[in-house]
XYZ file of C-alpha atoms in Angstrom:
567
model
C -0.029 -0.005 -0.035
C 1.463 3.345 -0.998
C 2.053 6.019 1.616
C -0.603 8.652 1.820
C 0.393 11.931 0.183
C 0.840 14.739 2.742
C -1.036 17.794 1.577
C -0.327 19.902 4.660
C 2.184 22.148 2.869
C 3.165 25.485 4.392
C 3.769 27.989 1.602
C 5.540 31.267 2.373
C 5.094 33.944 -0.280
C 8.165 36.050 -0.680
C 7.722 39.171 -2.783
C 11.423 38.984 -3.689
C 12.044 42.647 -4.656
C 10.742 43.946 -1.278
C 11.402 40.946 1.053
C 15.017 41.729 1.922
C 15.291 45.413 1.152
C 16.771 47.354 4.107
C 16.563 50.692 2.380
C 13.688 52.581 4.108
C 13.902 55.859 2.237
C 10.522 55.056 0.809
C 10.112 57.966 -1.477
C 6.821 57.813 -3.410
C 7.638 56.644 -7.004
C 11.241 56.424 -5.857
C 13.854 55.075 -8.249
C 15.896 51.984 -7.803
C 18.874 54.066 -6.641
C 16.646 56.036 -4.174
C 14.560 53.266 -2.612
C 16.750 50.236 -3.208
C 15.649 46.658 -3.818
C 16.164 43.225 -2.381
C 18.340 40.671 -4.085
C 18.442 36.966 -4.589
C 21.707 36.898 -2.640
C 20.103 38.565 0.363
C 17.999 35.498 0.891
C 20.862 33.670 2.578
C 21.019 30.542 4.575
C 20.088 32.308 7.778
C 16.876 33.664 6.124
C 16.013 30.190 4.880
C 16.754 28.529 8.181
C 14.476 31.131 9.891
C 11.662 30.271 7.427
C 12.255 26.565 8.077
C 12.110 27.219 11.805
C 8.756 28.829 11.344
C 7.449 25.574 9.849
C 7.590 26.490 6.105
C 7.885 23.777 3.550
C 7.583 25.710 0.275
C 8.807 29.195 -0.606
C 6.957 31.032 -3.355
C 9.438 33.536 -4.849
C 7.156 36.160 -6.443
C 8.340 38.421 -9.292
C 11.282 36.222 -10.362
C 10.732 36.264 -14.104
C 11.751 39.386 -15.992
C 9.014 41.860 -16.359
C 8.439 45.359 -17.774
C 10.058 48.135 -15.861
C 10.911 51.881 -15.915
C 14.504 51.097 -14.875
C 16.863 51.118 -17.819
C 18.969 47.986 -18.259
C 19.836 48.603 -21.921
C 23.605 48.458 -21.104
C 23.114 44.825 -20.312
C 21.370 44.071 -23.620
C 17.866 44.313 -22.225
C 15.414 46.314 -24.369
C 13.931 49.236 -22.449
C 10.213 49.615 -21.938
C 8.061 52.593 -22.831
C 6.952 53.967 -19.456
C 3.426 54.597 -20.789
C 2.752 50.883 -20.607
C 4.429 50.081 -17.319
C 2.763 50.355 -13.937
C 4.998 51.827 -11.277
C 8.755 52.554 -11.374
C 9.680 48.837 -10.771
C 6.795 47.511 -12.906
C 4.227 44.717 -12.334
C 5.725 41.209 -12.005
C 2.632 40.046 -13.817
C 3.558 41.894 -17.062
C 6.241 39.350 -18.184
C 8.702 40.715 -20.653
C 10.970 37.691 -21.072
C 9.838 34.331 -20.017
C 13.409 32.952 -20.287
C 15.058 35.444 -17.953
C 14.944 36.733 -14.384
C 14.296 40.286 -13.143
C 17.617 42.113 -13.341
C 16.621 44.201 -10.207
C 17.138 41.016 -8.126
C 20.815 40.454 -9.176
C 23.929 41.911 -7.632
C 25.754 41.222 -10.865
C 23.135 41.762 -13.626
C 25.186 39.747 -16.137
C 25.211 36.836 -13.742
C 21.496 37.102 -12.803
C 20.340 33.648 -13.814
C 23.236 31.992 -11.859
C 22.267 34.026 -8.812
C 18.697 32.720 -9.086
C 19.897 29.169 -9.564
C 22.112 29.619 -6.478
C 18.994 30.684 -4.474
C 17.161 27.535 -5.685
C 20.097 25.450 -4.511
C 20.249 27.151 -1.087
C 16.579 26.642 -0.627
C 16.833 22.978 -1.455
C 19.825 22.639 0.951
C 17.516 23.810 3.807
C 14.852 21.304 2.744
C 12.631 24.001 1.223
C 10.785 23.495 -2.055
C 10.752 26.401 -4.572
C 7.627 27.811 -6.219
C 7.524 30.615 -8.821
C 4.768 32.349 -10.749
C 3.539 31.103 -14.093
C 1.518 33.825 -15.878
C 0.005 32.246 -18.982
C -2.903 34.554 -19.694
C -1.026 37.664 -20.721
C 2.487 39.248 -21.266
C 3.886 42.734 -21.224
C 2.855 44.929 -24.220
C 6.461 45.049 -25.323
C 7.328 41.409 -24.760
C 10.778 40.578 -26.131
C 13.072 37.819 -25.073
C 16.735 38.805 -25.158
C 17.983 35.405 -24.007
C 15.565 32.861 -25.434
C 17.041 29.445 -26.198
C 18.078 28.678 -29.811
C 15.166 27.786 -31.955
C 12.548 29.513 -29.779
C 10.382 32.208 -31.454
C 8.932 35.097 -29.406
C 5.232 35.450 -28.761
C 3.605 37.141 -31.781
C 6.817 36.841 -33.917
C 5.024 34.671 -36.570
C 1.535 35.936 -36.110
C -0.700 36.964 -39.064
C -1.709 40.379 -37.830
C -4.468 40.707 -40.444
C -6.598 38.207 -38.566
C -8.409 39.048 -35.376
C -8.178 35.376 -34.366
C -6.210 32.508 -35.695
C -5.236 29.296 -33.982
C -1.609 29.782 -34.929
C -1.485 33.346 -33.614
C -0.277 34.046 -30.082
C -2.201 37.358 -29.793
C -5.654 38.719 -30.576
C -5.659 41.614 -33.072
C -7.880 44.606 -33.805
C -7.012 45.157 -37.482
C -6.989 48.724 -38.672
C -7.034 50.199 -35.119
C -4.110 51.755 -33.085
C -3.750 51.101 -29.388
C -4.446 54.085 -27.181
C -2.812 54.414 -23.742
C -5.499 55.274 -21.176
C -5.784 59.067 -20.876
C -5.390 58.939 -17.110
C -1.885 57.441 -17.319
C 0.644 59.916 -15.991
C 4.264 58.663 -16.069
C 6.519 59.456 -13.174
C 9.516 59.512 -15.596
C 10.202 61.365 -18.777
C 8.447 59.901 -21.813
C 10.924 60.122 -24.637
C 8.546 58.811 -27.369
C 4.893 57.835 -27.709
C 3.902 54.218 -27.463
C 2.874 52.847 -30.867
C 0.968 49.638 -31.410
C -0.838 48.938 -34.675
C -2.784 46.897 -35.103
C -3.902 47.060 -31.527
C -3.913 43.900 -29.495
C -6.502 42.717 -27.019
C -5.706 43.618 -23.328
C -4.917 40.963 -20.675
C -8.204 41.140 -18.814
C -10.177 40.189 -21.914
C -10.686 43.750 -23.163
C -11.136 43.520 -26.935
C -10.846 47.256 -27.517
C -8.067 49.480 -28.629
C -8.857 51.817 -25.694
C -8.599 50.014 -22.337
C -9.166 51.999 -19.169
C -6.603 52.725 -16.523
C -8.250 50.109 -14.198
C -7.789 47.486 -16.919
C -4.583 45.489 -17.265
C -3.661 47.930 -20.059
C 0.054 47.122 -19.693
C -0.472 43.594 -20.839
C -1.618 41.644 -24.013
C -4.020 38.814 -23.909
C -2.560 35.495 -25.107
C -4.512 33.259 -27.457
C -5.032 29.629 -26.261
C -7.452 28.781 -29.118
C -10.602 30.521 -27.815
C -12.243 32.947 -30.300
C -13.795 35.313 -27.739
C -15.351 37.575 -30.410
C -17.230 34.709 -31.938
C -19.159 33.077 -29.172
C -16.009 31.819 -27.386
C -15.620 29.110 -30.004
C -12.798 26.692 -29.171
C -10.189 25.485 -31.649
C -7.681 23.152 -29.931
C -6.747 20.949 -32.919
C -4.056 21.167 -34.039
C -2.429 22.129 -30.711
C -2.347 25.893 -30.677
C 1.122 27.503 -30.913
C 0.700 29.205 -27.593
C 0.181 25.806 -25.836
C 3.529 24.521 -27.109
C 5.347 27.720 -26.157
C 3.956 27.662 -22.619
C 4.787 23.944 -22.161
C 8.366 24.651 -23.172
C 8.567 27.514 -20.743
C 7.332 25.416 -17.764
C 9.864 22.745 -18.682
C 12.643 25.331 -18.909
C 12.020 26.394 -15.284
C 11.437 22.912 -14.003
C 14.748 21.912 -15.433
C 16.283 24.658 -13.167
C 15.048 22.939 -10.027
C 11.768 24.789 -9.600
C 9.389 22.454 -7.649
C 6.086 24.008 -8.620
C 4.123 26.879 -10.170
C 1.541 29.262 -8.767
C -0.501 29.853 -11.908
C -1.830 33.358 -12.270
C -5.598 33.741 -13.110
C -5.723 30.127 -14.196
C -9.504 30.252 -14.897
C -8.916 32.796 -17.712
C -7.033 30.054 -19.603
C -9.076 27.108 -20.910
C -9.019 23.992 -18.681
C -8.259 21.915 -21.751
C -4.838 23.611 -21.873
C -4.208 22.822 -18.185
C -5.201 19.174 -18.632
C -2.740 18.907 -21.495
C 0.217 20.826 -20.004
C 0.092 19.427 -16.431
C 0.354 15.970 -17.908
C 3.064 16.961 -20.295
C 5.146 18.599 -17.484
C 4.513 15.782 -14.936
C 5.558 13.226 -17.402
C 9.174 14.514 -17.075
C 8.869 16.050 -13.564
C 6.304 13.854 -11.756
C 6.677 15.668 -8.324
C 6.092 19.146 -9.588
C 2.980 20.857 -8.199
C 0.535 23.272 -9.802
C -1.431 25.884 -7.766
C -4.335 27.685 -9.401
C -5.285 31.264 -8.644
C -9.065 30.864 -9.139
C -12.152 32.583 -7.930
C -15.069 30.598 -9.431
C -16.274 27.765 -7.103
C -18.227 26.359 -9.972
C -14.911 25.665 -11.780
C -13.103 23.978 -8.852
C -14.066 20.393 -9.744
C -13.035 20.809 -13.364
C -9.706 22.533 -12.695
C -8.720 19.802 -10.127
C -9.946 16.694 -11.774
C -9.643 17.643 -15.369
C -7.157 20.487 -15.425
C -4.659 18.539 -13.201
C -4.144 21.194 -10.484
C -2.970 20.042 -7.146
C -4.246 22.954 -5.191
C -6.625 25.910 -5.658
C -6.977 29.280 -3.974
C -9.659 29.228 -1.245
C -10.447 32.913 -1.554
C -14.180 33.023 -2.324
C -14.893 30.404 0.401
C -12.832 30.510 3.522
C -10.901 33.851 3.167
C -14.059 35.806 2.507
C -15.890 34.142 5.439
C -12.966 34.680 7.867
C -12.366 38.244 6.798
C -15.992 39.196 7.656
C -15.545 37.628 11.075
C -12.183 39.378 11.691
C -13.823 42.689 10.668
C -16.670 42.024 13.148
C -19.662 41.628 10.762
C -19.440 37.995 9.797
C -21.228 34.871 10.956
C -19.331 31.781 12.137
C -21.997 29.534 10.562
C -20.707 30.631 7.152
C -17.726 28.327 7.815
C -20.145 25.355 7.821
C -21.183 26.411 4.317
C -17.570 26.497 3.233
C -16.714 22.964 4.454
C -19.946 21.691 2.996
C -19.006 23.072 -0.392
C -15.331 22.001 -0.222
C -15.391 18.859 1.925
C -14.817 15.395 0.601
C -13.093 15.491 -2.806
C -12.065 19.237 -2.492
C -10.777 19.282 1.146
C -7.110 18.633 0.690
C -6.905 20.553 -2.598
C -7.773 24.027 -1.118
C -4.932 26.465 -0.284
C -5.992 28.576 2.695
C -4.567 32.049 3.399
C -5.361 35.338 5.003
C -2.849 37.511 3.072
C -1.222 37.573 -0.280
C -0.098 40.268 -2.725
C -3.613 40.824 -3.972
C -5.286 41.168 -0.628
C -5.046 43.919 2.004
C -2.730 43.361 4.837
C -4.422 42.209 8.069
C -2.836 44.989 10.214
C -3.857 47.767 7.678
C -6.491 50.223 8.614
C -8.449 48.969 5.598
C -8.674 45.436 7.116
C -8.380 44.620 10.845
C -6.079 47.369 12.031
C -4.299 44.884 14.307
C -2.524 41.709 13.267
C -3.467 39.846 16.502
C -7.158 40.027 15.469
C -6.571 37.387 12.863
C -4.878 34.740 15.032
C -8.021 32.513 15.523
C -8.695 32.786 11.790
C -5.168 31.715 11.006
C -5.433 28.780 13.349
C -8.762 27.694 11.789
C -7.252 27.984 8.348
C -4.496 25.634 9.415
C -6.652 23.102 11.410
C -9.877 22.934 9.417
C -8.689 20.447 6.743
C -5.587 18.581 5.746
C -4.860 20.881 2.729
C -2.022 23.497 2.530
C -1.853 26.936 4.096
C -0.041 30.089 2.907
C 1.525 33.066 4.652
C 2.529 36.341 2.958
C 5.942 37.677 3.864
C 5.749 39.660 7.079
C 2.238 38.574 7.939
C 3.700 36.933 11.038
C 5.295 40.182 11.913
C 2.173 42.301 11.522
C 3.247 44.346 8.476
C 1.175 47.560 8.390
C 1.437 49.560 5.211
C 1.105 53.341 5.480
C 0.935 55.839 2.663
C 1.072 55.741 -1.027
C 4.154 54.035 -2.458
C 3.500 54.884 -6.104
C 1.197 53.481 -8.730
C -0.749 51.327 -6.329
C -1.582 54.177 -3.974
C -2.505 53.948 -0.291
C -4.718 50.940 -0.334
C -3.759 48.664 2.679
C -1.462 46.572 0.519
C 2.356 46.539 0.125
C 3.104 47.709 -3.369
C 3.944 45.213 -6.153
C 4.618 48.015 -8.622
C 7.304 50.237 -7.032
C 10.607 50.037 -5.190
C 9.928 49.955 -1.386
C 11.189 48.924 2.000
C 9.127 47.372 4.836
C 10.308 48.409 8.275
C 9.106 45.065 9.935
C 11.124 43.108 7.392
C 14.214 45.253 7.711
C 14.106 44.622 11.501
C 13.982 40.840 10.897
C 16.669 41.011 8.222
C 18.955 42.876 10.632
C 21.877 43.142 8.318
C 21.564 39.607 6.984
C 21.388 37.967 10.449
C 17.680 37.190 9.945
C 17.013 36.972 13.715
C 14.420 38.411 16.123
C 16.779 40.606 18.142
C 15.435 43.898 16.561
C 11.797 42.790 16.610
C 9.489 44.449 19.105
C 7.964 42.257 21.908
C 4.658 42.381 20.068
C 6.248 41.205 16.810
C 8.072 38.386 18.655
C 4.802 37.307 20.216
C 2.919 37.408 16.931
C 5.604 35.342 15.169
C 5.693 32.791 18.043
C 1.893 32.512 17.752
C 2.148 31.739 14.045
C 4.915 29.290 14.698
C 2.886 27.435 17.268
C -0.086 27.261 14.883
C 1.995 25.865 12.084
C 3.889 23.393 14.263
C 0.698 22.079 15.796
C -0.849 21.591 12.383
C 2.135 19.732 11.167
C 2.776 17.400 14.123
C -0.739 16.171 14.795
C -2.108 13.482 12.629
C -5.691 14.441 13.291
C -4.880 17.655 11.396
C -2.701 16.285 8.702
C -4.876 13.416 7.746
C -7.885 13.213 10.083
C -11.600 13.227 9.261
C -13.799 16.195 10.095
C -17.015 16.655 12.024
C -18.793 20.036 12.295
C -20.336 20.715 15.671
C -22.317 23.878 14.854
C -25.633 22.075 14.276
C -25.433 20.216 17.533
C -24.856 23.452 19.531
C -26.704 26.283 17.804
C -30.306 27.451 17.994
C -30.305 27.421 21.790
C -29.375 23.717 22.066
C -26.367 24.623 24.138
C -26.562 27.311 26.811
C -24.765 30.523 25.812
C -23.310 29.061 22.644
C -23.303 32.068 20.300
C -23.120 30.193 16.970
C -22.606 33.522 15.038
C -19.347 34.137 16.868
C -18.294 30.653 18.121
C -17.326 27.849 15.776
C -16.326 24.301 16.847
C -15.396 21.069 15.117
C -13.667 17.742 15.612
C -10.743 16.325 13.636
C -9.921 12.693 14.271
C -7.994 9.572 13.282
C -7.961 6.151 14.952
C -5.164 7.355 17.192
C -6.083 10.921 17.895
C -9.329 12.811 18.512
C -9.262 16.649 18.786
C -11.866 19.270 19.553
C -11.335 22.848 18.334
C -13.366 25.860 19.561
C -12.908 29.341 18.148
C -14.229 32.706 19.462
C -14.272 35.355 16.693
C -15.738 37.977 19.015
C -13.108 40.583 19.660
C -14.628 41.818 22.846
C -16.811 39.107 24.606
C -15.818 36.007 26.604
C -18.273 33.202 26.613
C -19.077 30.591 29.313
C -21.070 28.031 27.377
C -22.098 24.492 27.014
C -20.787 22.245 24.287
C -22.479 19.103 23.197
C -20.610 16.169 21.546
C -23.366 14.291 19.662
C -23.770 10.543 19.888
C -23.190 10.297 16.126
C -19.775 11.988 16.506
C -18.788 9.760 19.394
C -19.699 6.666 17.338
C -17.754 7.768 14.261
C -14.744 8.408 16.409
C -15.047 5.074 18.126
C -15.433 6.590 21.567
C -17.490 5.311 24.538
C -20.602 7.562 24.456
C -21.219 7.110 28.108
C -17.773 8.328 29.156
C -15.944 11.063 27.366
C -12.888 12.731 28.763
C -11.963 16.219 27.484
C -8.442 17.324 28.210
C -6.891 20.727 27.398
C -4.393 23.188 28.747
C -5.069 23.402 32.524
C -8.451 21.690 31.892
C -9.840 18.189 32.315
C -13.502 17.078 32.427
C -15.478 13.918 32.039
C -18.943 13.667 30.584
C -21.070 11.832 28.041
C -23.143 12.424 24.928
C -26.158 13.412 27.050
C -24.444 15.917 29.187
C -22.692 18.966 27.670
C -19.258 20.126 28.723
C -18.978 23.493 30.459
C -16.367 25.547 28.764
C -15.061 29.188 28.816
C -13.332 30.991 25.995
C -11.748 34.418 25.931
C -12.309 37.023 23.207
C -10.479 36.478 19.961
C -9.024 33.159 20.929
C -9.198 29.402 20.243
C -9.093 26.272 22.409
C -7.812 22.765 21.614
C -8.870 19.684 23.556
C -8.068 16.010 23.232
C -11.075 13.621 23.413
C -10.625 10.159 24.947
């Protein structure tokens, strides 16, 4: 019998450009020279050991692949970008400019940039950490041009017939006879030496088939053609294999050959599932252990993208993230979590990647979200304990990163910029001149990091969490069935294996303690193989004996969680 696959991965997202930057000048729209940038080499063994000590298993290095930028690297043979089609001084990592190269910002020696990335991969592996990078198949930068593509590789669009709006052999969608117009609201923070010219205009990355996208569109990107004719009823042409499919497969294989262990696939649902079914099989044939994570927001597509598309894991944004965010902000209902597990239990459970922060979402500690990082600890614990699937942490989440002010293109929105050069004080304190220790962290930051570490370590070392079955206790304790059990703020469930039975109780109320009764139903006791007439509940400084007819009397403090063992 084969060993059960462990899906309890702990993914740590590193926004590579900002992660290790100790320059805290933080001038709005500051240049590389003014605001500085992190480097591959900064993520040294001490940094990686610190992540491993937190409980991390996979590091997602975000922004590795070369993207459009306002920084001029022409002296290194890299074609400059027109600033009118770049967002921010540093540029968006999701406007890929050369799929076969890495971001020169991240290299100490620009000429040696790929070797520096390869050394980071090797260091990560030496610390028993797997490496993930982004794969952005839906769109590329408007001025995509590979300076270092392997021999025999043609650029996207190089062989396109631009007279045709759609053709299976084209990489882009065209608007013949029309010229692209940069959104009127675009104001470049650097001198624009020449206008941006594109004729015929190409469709924009977020499915805008107009020569005039708006400033809130992904105007800096071009939509790639995977064989779907969007302007003619979304007709699909997948035979022969579209040229874009082959190009993308080769790109994935290129990075897998460099030791990359998996890909976080940007906006996966904007690319046809038929492509994913084909390409995941093609890549796994040569690299069977590689993993694919889909950024996806349509629950109706979950089944298809897992079981047809070949994805290992999917974002759990619309389900658990949204439900927990409402609770953290004080206007949610804990019973919504029951709806999440009902929709995602069974075949989905271990495929959902849970998170409370990433580069698209507002920081927990920001004024636009919770205001205080500690308010999310019960939600983080629930994300880790609810099912045996993976969890993800965004860099500095465990330190309570709190963005303040506008950094550049992104503005003041509760997020840490992905478009501009920036430094994060909390990260600089942890970096501490390359020591990557806690000596410069505040007591509050140390406590928060320790709390995250305890959550992760508990999730990893207890088999009831890594592989146990699940039993929701809301229905047995709500609607007045249990005294003082406020089911809109309290949530409880069981996780169990043959060897371990655990009870989890969460209080999402930020201000109120509850002394309440908790019922363990006879059905649950039977499923766990416990004696229904004698149940022992043991927790920290707590032990009680009861049965399925008599509830346990418990107390829980505001914004906290309890863990008990059942025997």
